XYZ file of C-alpha atoms in Angstrom:
598
model
C -45.555 14.458 74.169
C -47.184 15.000 77.530
C -48.085 18.524 78.553
C -45.992 17.884 81.780
C -42.834 17.759 79.820
C -40.422 20.662 80.044
C -40.037 22.576 76.906
C -36.630 23.272 75.468
C -35.333 26.653 76.438
C -35.756 29.055 73.590
C -32.840 30.911 72.062
C -32.903 33.163 69.066
C -31.506 32.457 65.658
C -31.850 29.609 63.205
C -28.861 27.724 64.392
C -30.165 27.687 67.935
C -33.665 26.800 66.741
C -32.254 23.813 64.788
C -30.345 22.849 67.973
C -33.378 23.051 70.128
C -35.464 20.858 67.609
C -32.677 18.206 67.546
C -32.783 18.205 71.312
C -36.392 17.596 71.373
C -36.205 14.916 68.690
C -33.413 13.159 70.547
C -35.274 13.272 73.891
C -38.518 12.216 72.436
C -36.869 9.130 71.031
C -34.754 8.129 74.182
C -37.061 9.027 77.051
C -40.461 7.658 78.190
C -43.341 9.853 77.588
C -44.009 12.317 80.311
C -40.317 12.584 81.279
C -38.975 16.150 81.662
C -36.555 17.511 79.143
C -33.408 18.816 80.786
C -32.779 22.542 80.849
C -30.594 24.020 78.061
C -27.076 24.139 79.653
C -26.454 27.772 78.730
C -29.338 28.914 80.837
C -28.826 26.429 83.702
C -32.423 26.346 84.748
C -32.811 30.160 84.632
C -35.161 30.275 81.746
C -37.956 27.791 80.853
C -40.785 27.982 78.355
C -44.047 26.163 78.638
C -47.624 26.397 77.575
C -49.522 25.789 80.890
C -47.975 26.745 84.213
C -44.781 27.960 85.773
C -43.084 28.646 89.087
C -40.000 30.922 89.589
C -38.240 31.073 93.014
C -34.896 31.409 94.689
C -34.027 27.643 95.045
C -34.752 24.798 92.588
C -36.034 22.532 95.382
C -38.648 25.177 96.295
C -39.544 25.511 92.643
C -39.985 21.759 92.444
C -42.345 21.970 95.469
C -44.598 24.469 93.576
C -44.421 22.304 90.446
C -45.390 19.226 92.246
C -48.647 20.959 93.392
C -49.419 22.185 89.958
C -48.888 18.613 88.469
C -51.267 17.218 91.179
C -54.065 19.568 89.993
C -53.376 22.480 92.392
C -53.700 26.094 91.475
C -51.324 29.030 91.588
C -51.995 29.684 95.300
C -51.409 26.047 96.211
C -48.147 26.125 94.410
C -47.105 29.424 95.831
C -47.773 28.340 99.378
C -45.862 25.101 98.949
C -43.037 27.018 97.379
C -42.934 29.540 100.216
C -42.849 26.868 102.907
C -40.116 25.105 100.954
C -38.049 28.339 100.726
C -38.417 28.667 104.627
C -36.315 25.458 104.722
C -33.820 25.575 101.822
C -33.175 29.384 101.994
C -33.276 30.055 105.706
C -30.941 33.083 105.471
C -33.728 34.910 103.431
C -37.000 33.906 104.833
C -38.634 31.545 107.361
C -41.772 30.882 109.420
C -40.304 33.469 111.893
C -40.835 36.218 109.426
C -43.485 37.880 107.382
C -44.402 39.136 103.819
C -47.314 39.829 101.512
C -49.034 38.045 98.642
C -50.866 39.394 95.482
C -53.328 37.007 94.037
C -55.050 37.276 90.563
C -58.157 35.113 89.884
C -58.683 34.744 86.165
C -62.161 33.351 86.225
C -63.589 36.212 88.275
C -61.061 38.756 87.011
C -60.400 39.864 90.490
C -57.293 40.767 92.609
C -56.861 39.935 96.291
C -54.007 41.006 98.526
C -52.904 39.830 102.067
C -50.488 41.675 104.158
C -48.875 39.316 106.610
C -45.751 41.344 107.228
C -44.416 41.228 110.652
C -46.374 43.384 113.142
C -46.145 44.622 116.708
C -48.973 45.435 119.066
C -48.440 49.051 120.107
C -49.721 48.614 123.668
C -46.865 46.222 124.499
C -44.227 48.800 123.665
C -45.485 51.975 125.315
C -43.431 51.646 128.478
C -40.123 50.516 126.949
C -37.006 52.446 127.874
C -34.982 52.315 124.706
C -32.198 54.359 126.223
C -31.209 51.418 128.381
C -29.528 49.746 125.280
C -26.306 50.908 123.793
C -25.796 50.805 120.055
C -23.871 47.549 120.214
C -25.962 45.820 122.921
C -27.838 42.804 121.842
C -31.700 42.969 122.203
C -34.710 41.784 120.277
C -36.835 44.968 120.261
C -36.782 44.967 116.348
C -38.498 41.493 116.347
C -42.275 41.461 115.623
C -45.042 38.993 115.472
C -44.178 36.678 112.512
C -47.050 36.657 109.954
C -45.839 34.013 107.527
C -47.613 30.997 108.842
C -50.973 32.652 109.255
C -50.704 34.565 106.077
C -49.879 31.501 103.988
C -52.457 29.183 105.538
C -55.226 31.957 105.267
C -54.401 32.387 101.589
C -54.513 28.603 101.112
C -57.990 28.489 102.680
C -59.326 31.330 100.748
C -57.964 30.812 97.323
C -56.236 27.249 97.364
C -57.632 23.975 96.547
C -55.214 21.564 98.534
C -54.704 20.706 102.088
C -52.147 21.896 104.613
C -50.672 18.506 104.638
C -50.256 18.498 100.759
C -48.696 21.847 100.387
C -46.411 21.525 103.414
C -45.165 18.012 102.713
C -42.195 19.031 100.466
C -40.927 21.523 103.140
C -41.248 18.896 105.938
C -39.282 16.419 103.714
C -36.498 18.823 102.944
C -36.161 19.727 106.651
C -36.205 15.981 107.666
C -34.013 14.469 105.034
C -31.837 17.574 104.542
C -30.302 19.029 101.318
C -26.812 19.996 100.193
C -25.625 23.382 101.345
C -24.993 25.646 98.254
C -22.415 28.394 97.782
C -24.590 31.310 98.700
C -25.922 29.661 101.810
C -22.458 28.552 102.913
C -21.072 32.074 102.579
C -23.898 33.633 104.635
C -23.413 30.862 107.349
C -19.771 31.801 107.474
C -20.396 35.478 107.449
C -23.093 35.331 110.200
C -21.121 33.353 112.839
C -21.974 35.823 115.630
C -25.700 35.448 114.999
C -25.695 31.656 114.405
C -23.710 30.830 117.456
C -25.663 32.952 119.933
C -28.340 30.405 120.459
C -27.652 26.674 120.992
C -30.184 25.396 118.438
C -28.823 27.477 115.720
C -25.249 26.651 116.571
C -25.959 22.937 116.454
C -27.756 23.351 113.102
C -25.292 25.658 111.280
C -22.093 25.257 113.125
C -22.022 21.543 114.082
C -18.841 20.545 116.014
C -17.984 24.364 116.140
C -17.393 24.584 112.381
C -19.669 26.193 109.871
C -21.547 23.911 107.411
C -19.673 24.117 104.026
C -20.678 23.694 100.370
C -21.885 20.272 99.564
C -22.569 19.177 103.192
C -26.042 18.163 104.239
C -28.296 20.572 106.183
C -30.801 18.790 108.233
C -33.328 20.682 110.377
C -35.243 18.131 112.515
C -36.620 20.807 114.997
C -38.010 22.744 112.121
C -39.435 19.643 110.724
C -41.263 18.961 113.992
C -42.607 22.528 114.018
C -43.721 22.267 110.325
C -45.422 18.886 111.016
C -47.328 20.362 113.987
C -48.536 23.364 111.795
C -49.586 20.927 108.940
C -51.667 18.838 111.282
C -53.192 21.577 113.628
C -52.993 24.697 111.575
C -51.884 28.163 112.613
C -52.905 27.602 116.188
C -49.745 25.330 116.542
C -47.624 28.431 116.021
C -49.603 31.336 117.543
C -50.937 29.464 120.636
C -49.707 26.999 123.248
C -46.097 25.858 123.733
C -44.700 27.383 120.561
C -45.982 30.920 121.327
C -44.888 30.748 124.974
C -41.350 29.672 123.720
C -41.172 32.578 121.413
C -42.262 35.031 124.070
C -39.827 33.746 126.464
C -36.979 34.299 124.124
C -38.192 37.785 123.296
C -38.648 38.765 126.844
C -35.293 37.545 127.880
C -33.727 39.856 125.382
C -35.756 42.937 126.312
C -38.783 42.611 123.876
C -42.095 42.922 125.906
C -44.116 41.025 123.474
C -46.904 38.945 125.263
C -48.568 35.679 124.506
C -51.780 37.599 123.640
C -49.917 39.450 120.932
C -49.496 36.156 119.251
C -53.054 34.982 119.848
C -54.684 38.162 118.559
C -52.456 38.505 115.547
C -54.228 38.577 112.115
C -53.109 39.104 108.514
C -54.682 42.060 106.964
C -56.912 41.274 104.046
C -58.579 44.717 103.925
C -55.889 46.392 101.728
C -56.813 46.224 98.117
C -54.043 46.239 95.422
C -53.022 49.549 94.006
C -53.946 49.878 90.382
C -52.284 51.920 87.658
C -51.771 51.598 83.866
C -49.074 51.655 81.318
C -49.801 51.897 77.535
C -52.903 49.739 77.723
C -51.629 47.423 80.311
C -53.061 47.367 83.980
C -50.575 47.414 86.873
C -51.586 45.712 90.125
C -49.054 46.198 92.963
C -48.622 46.279 96.653
C -50.683 48.755 98.699
C -48.866 50.610 101.541
C -46.952 50.055 103.661
C -45.494 48.043 100.842
C -44.151 49.872 97.870
C -46.304 49.340 94.939
C -46.974 53.067 94.760
C -43.343 53.550 93.522
C -44.064 51.167 90.515
C -47.362 52.859 89.549
C -45.850 56.449 89.999
C -42.743 55.594 87.942
C -44.581 53.874 85.001
C -47.076 56.747 84.859
C -44.260 59.265 84.737
C -42.634 57.282 81.934
C -45.765 56.544 79.886
C -45.712 59.510 77.420
C -41.911 58.914 76.505
C -41.169 56.728 73.457
C -38.296 54.973 75.104
C -38.144 52.156 72.617
C -37.420 54.729 69.829
C -35.067 56.667 72.051
C -33.022 53.483 72.918
C -32.038 51.412 75.775
C -30.408 53.227 78.754
C -27.297 51.320 78.074
C -26.949 52.948 74.705
C -28.685 56.216 75.017
C -27.902 59.000 77.390
C -31.262 60.462 76.864
C -32.942 57.307 77.838
C -30.618 57.004 80.939
C -31.477 60.466 81.995
C -35.332 59.941 81.605
C -35.199 56.715 83.519
C -32.747 57.809 86.290
C -34.579 61.127 86.874
C -37.871 59.274 87.237
C -36.432 56.944 89.767
C -35.028 59.818 91.796
C -38.454 61.447 91.949
C -40.242 58.311 92.831
C -37.645 57.503 95.481
C -38.174 60.849 97.156
C -41.801 60.340 97.305
C -41.412 56.688 98.636
C -39.219 57.833 101.517
C -41.546 60.562 102.534
C -44.986 58.961 102.250
C -44.737 55.129 102.646
C -45.803 53.781 106.107
C -48.593 51.976 107.892
C -52.060 53.226 106.468
C -53.729 52.354 109.761
C -51.616 54.819 111.635
C -51.125 57.968 109.391
C -53.097 59.803 106.612
C -51.348 60.156 103.198
C -53.056 61.319 99.933
C -52.395 58.208 98.035
C -55.029 59.001 95.344
C -53.398 62.280 94.569
C -49.839 60.800 94.632
C -50.807 58.510 91.685
C -53.271 60.912 90.050
C -52.839 62.219 86.500
C -52.577 65.803 87.806
C -49.879 65.103 90.288
C -47.951 62.837 87.903
C -48.067 65.612 85.153
C -46.605 68.260 87.495
C -43.757 65.850 88.570
C -43.048 64.857 85.078
C -41.707 68.447 84.393
C -38.573 67.343 86.291
C -38.090 64.206 84.189
C -35.440 64.033 81.386
C -34.238 67.605 81.694
C -30.686 66.710 80.524
C -29.245 68.131 83.737
C -29.058 66.094 86.964
C -30.677 67.868 89.818
C -28.295 68.090 93.005
C -31.200 67.092 95.226
C -34.716 65.857 94.450
C -37.343 66.615 96.973
C -40.671 64.827 97.556
C -43.805 66.209 95.918
C -46.684 67.893 97.811
C -50.169 67.007 96.575
C -52.747 69.643 97.004
C -55.011 67.876 99.666
C -54.998 64.935 102.098
C -57.056 61.840 101.934
C -58.000 59.862 105.029
C -57.168 56.324 105.308
C -60.919 55.541 105.339
C -61.459 57.428 102.190
C -60.793 54.745 99.492
C -60.824 56.180 95.989
C -62.156 54.014 93.119
C -59.826 53.133 90.411
C -61.791 50.673 88.418
C -64.887 48.590 88.772
C -64.446 46.210 91.670
C -61.051 47.660 92.748
C -60.079 50.407 95.209
C -56.834 51.747 96.345
C -55.602 51.514 99.768
C -54.175 54.646 101.259
C -50.527 55.147 102.598
C -48.900 56.996 105.282
C -45.869 59.013 106.156
C -42.935 56.878 107.027
C -40.064 59.368 106.549
C -36.946 57.635 108.175
C -39.067 54.756 109.604
C -38.984 52.798 106.259
C -36.755 49.766 105.593
C -33.104 50.214 104.953
C -31.726 51.399 101.701
C -28.701 49.214 102.271
C -28.247 46.143 100.149
C -27.935 43.985 103.259
C -31.714 43.733 103.753
C -32.675 40.325 102.401
C -35.955 38.863 101.238
C -37.088 36.147 98.837
C -39.757 36.239 96.116
C -42.094 33.722 94.166
C -43.880 34.229 90.944
C -46.531 31.687 89.738
C -48.982 31.381 86.853
C -51.282 28.188 86.616
C -52.906 26.589 83.580
C -56.151 28.515 84.252
C -54.316 31.897 84.034
C -54.480 32.496 87.844
C -51.361 34.120 89.242
C -49.562 34.849 92.474
C -46.733 37.336 93.346
C -45.438 36.674 96.720
C -42.547 38.158 98.800
C -41.445 37.015 102.276
C -38.577 38.253 104.597
C -36.730 37.975 107.827
C -35.351 41.489 107.017
C -31.689 40.998 107.427
C -29.748 37.917 106.679
C -30.836 35.259 109.235
C -33.067 38.010 110.712
C -32.333 38.634 114.366
C -30.531 35.295 114.804
C -32.862 34.455 117.717
C -33.697 30.622 117.523
C -36.906 29.024 118.628
C -38.009 25.438 117.993
C -35.977 25.234 114.652
C -36.662 28.639 113.124
C -35.139 32.115 113.254
C -37.070 35.182 114.381
C -37.100 38.299 112.229
C -35.828 41.803 112.833
C -38.605 43.317 110.811
C -40.625 45.081 113.495
C -41.611 48.644 113.660
C -39.428 50.795 115.819
C -41.808 52.585 118.410
C -38.896 54.631 119.735
C -39.729 57.151 116.968
C -43.128 57.928 118.438
C -42.310 60.979 120.700
C -45.848 62.345 121.268
C -48.969 60.795 122.827
C -50.865 61.471 119.671
C -48.450 59.384 117.674
C -49.853 56.356 119.428
C -53.331 56.909 118.295
C -54.482 54.413 115.576
C -57.491 52.557 114.263
C -55.462 49.258 114.436
C -53.787 47.803 117.542
C -50.747 46.300 115.497
C -48.398 48.498 113.486
C -46.342 47.313 110.506
C -43.234 49.227 109.308
C -42.696 50.308 105.782
C -41.221 47.928 103.465
C -39.798 47.945 99.895
C -41.279 44.585 98.805
C -43.422 45.216 95.892
C -45.163 42.007 94.543
C -46.687 42.984 91.096
C -48.944 41.433 88.572
C -49.410 43.200 85.112
C -52.535 42.345 82.902
C -52.906 42.901 79.140
C -55.724 44.529 77.385
C -57.887 41.596 77.850
C -57.464 41.465 81.674
C -55.247 38.343 81.205
C -51.896 38.026 83.127
C -48.931 39.287 81.064
C -46.305 39.487 83.763
C -45.755 38.332 87.386
C -42.727 39.923 89.000
C -40.936 40.779 92.212
C -37.661 40.739 93.867
C -35.507 40.625 97.057
C -32.952 43.368 97.517
C -33.823 46.070 100.190
C -34.028 49.471 98.829
C -33.141 48.234 95.326
C -36.318 46.177 94.857
C -38.727 48.786 93.330
C -36.003 50.266 91.030
C -35.257 46.775 89.847
C -38.891 45.749 89.218
C -39.462 48.994 87.424
C -36.519 48.605 84.941
C -37.320 44.907 84.230
C -40.960 45.826 83.721
C -39.959 48.431 81.216
C -37.594 46.204 79.369
C -40.448 43.679 78.860
C -43.435 45.916 78.164
C -41.719 48.990 76.448
C -38.712 47.490 74.777
C -40.201 44.135 73.936
C -37.326 42.139 75.357
C -37.416 38.608 76.224
C -37.800 38.379 80.032
C -34.448 36.513 80.316
C -32.735 39.346 78.204
C -34.633 41.877 80.547
C -33.128 40.300 83.652
C -29.697 40.236 82.242
C -29.735 43.997 81.461
C -27.419 45.986 83.703
C -29.335 47.966 86.337
C -29.259 51.661 87.581
C -29.723 52.465 91.180
C -29.893 56.242 91.799
C -29.702 58.352 94.886
C -32.365 60.955 95.114
C -30.647 63.209 97.665
C -27.477 63.383 95.600
C -26.941 62.823 91.869
C -24.941 59.517 92.718
C -25.878 56.724 90.393
C -24.682 53.087 90.980
C -24.581 50.923 87.845
C -23.905 47.341 86.845
C -21.300 46.812 84.121
C -22.624 46.855 80.596
C -23.175 50.577 79.818
C -21.646 52.108 76.629
C -18.688 54.156 77.823
C -19.754 57.218 75.706
C -23.158 57.019 77.365
C -21.522 57.179 80.769
C -19.430 60.121 79.710
C -22.420 61.957 78.434
C -24.565 61.471 81.559
C -21.460 62.473 83.649
C -21.438 65.526 81.601
C -25.189 66.030 82.745
C -23.987 66.104 86.336
C -24.610 62.408 87.390
C -21.879 60.881 89.564
C -21.550 57.352 88.189
C -20.385 54.668 90.553
C -19.653 51.055 90.091
C -22.038 48.555 91.703
C -21.267 44.885 92.506
C -23.666 42.484 91.221
C -26.113 40.235 93.158
C -28.799 42.461 94.565
C -32.534 42.743 93.731
C -32.522 39.323 92.088
C -35.622 38.946 89.842
C -38.078 36.095 89.847
C -40.712 36.582 87.118
C -43.189 34.685 84.801
C -44.538 36.048 81.554
C -47.522 34.812 79.491
C -47.768 35.736 75.955
C -48.962 34.159 72.662
C -49.918 30.905 74.249
C -46.555 30.497 75.942
C -45.489 30.841 79.584
C -41.903 31.954 80.060
C -40.279 31.698 83.709
C -37.080 33.378 84.413
C -34.964 33.186 87.632
C -32.219 35.777 88.030
C -28.686 34.320 87.178
C -27.340 36.592 89.741
C -28.508 34.106 92.402
C -29.263 30.422 92.863
C -32.929 30.282 91.921
C -34.411 28.195 89.109
C -37.771 27.878 87.265
C -40.005 24.802 86.924
C -42.956 24.463 84.818
C -44.716 22.693 81.788
């Protein structure tokens, strides 16, 4: 059987094993060698096992694009870039070339990590004279829109770490935009829900509301304008987006809606490669995650707080009130620190080394698992500050980027903030964890040349003093909860690639799924199915998904937690695990994504 063939989706138990073997035998006898075995119906493309490579993303066509690169000999970066451009087309409500994001890359041969921050940025000098008081709360403007980083970030990552050409990796996206694809239920719902955004600009209205009616499930969405823009980028590179007619068109739309961005802001924009991944550890595993102003600090802090606890022996939080308390109190502590300290490291100084130091973590751990829910959890106060130019070593060849005080400037805690995520492992053990976003659903709604502009820019109205405008960098990036993460085993080989969309619930969901895989030893699909906990740090309110033992809920309520029901569907996980010669890809069944691999 060819290595390109999909492996039958694993299930546990003898009966299921026999069924899987019979399926393989049947397919092997009836299909040509090299054909792909269909996914097990019960998993509907959400879980796949292979031995070589895997892509997990929020749409099957996007995962197919990544798989195509892998099958043609490309590496994890080639696959991730192709998947990302494809998602810009088939999931336009969540991401697009008008948005931004970040990518964490692991090179297995060199055992090195690299990180590029291409999140939406705004050049400070362009906003110093803006009169924010001229706009009422309900007045439309595009002041929240920043310079999109997706195109330059993806193409620079391809040039640095990929092996394929722009034309190759962008071909699937151009094809999907040109030929169209069937509108699926989630996209149809968002199109209906966002009528005001999608009918404000003629191009968006023609695309999503042809003949004045929203595109419905099963109808074909074609995006010829976007196809032309993508084709220009594939032929000429990032300059086709950040210079010339396209940049002028964007600036004109922004200026017409009160945003003073200039053509020079686009021409001078650069993704930031100088932020090395944060690094922590958990019971022998190395944790690589996003530096600030993204939120890897949360993941590392939380896992460090939890490391001494034998949670596997205590029990799952769905079955043990003690485990529920330990996990929930940890998340409240790290949420408090995140809201206080996360912001752009080029603009403010934060003691990042101390925030994830053993001494600080040990002191904060005194408030974990007390058996009584604190009414309010405050942020911690490390003993000394570290300049953003003082990079503390965490291991050979790796340093930690610093962080800065974001306070209320960080991204929304609401579930309405939307994003997308891609996880990839290739046959050489290289890996990519990549998150991109428009911020809110369909971003700002502003339409230019086939794509929608973000509303992810930093809000300069918060800067009240002249000294607040002083920085070592001309562009400012707002705080974001995206947290692309890669976990290595004791041999420095990739164990888990993980990330999620979901606004303020992203880091808590990543933490819980990481624990279920590393600590409890759950299959990654079972880990994703586990009901989640989303606590508030300012109050003992805890939102949960269904699936907790009612006696556990009674006991934690007696501890002082105010348990509240949570609707499903947020912080959808896309992950790939590598272990014992197998690669297991999982796409969260709460959403439309699927995995592809071999």
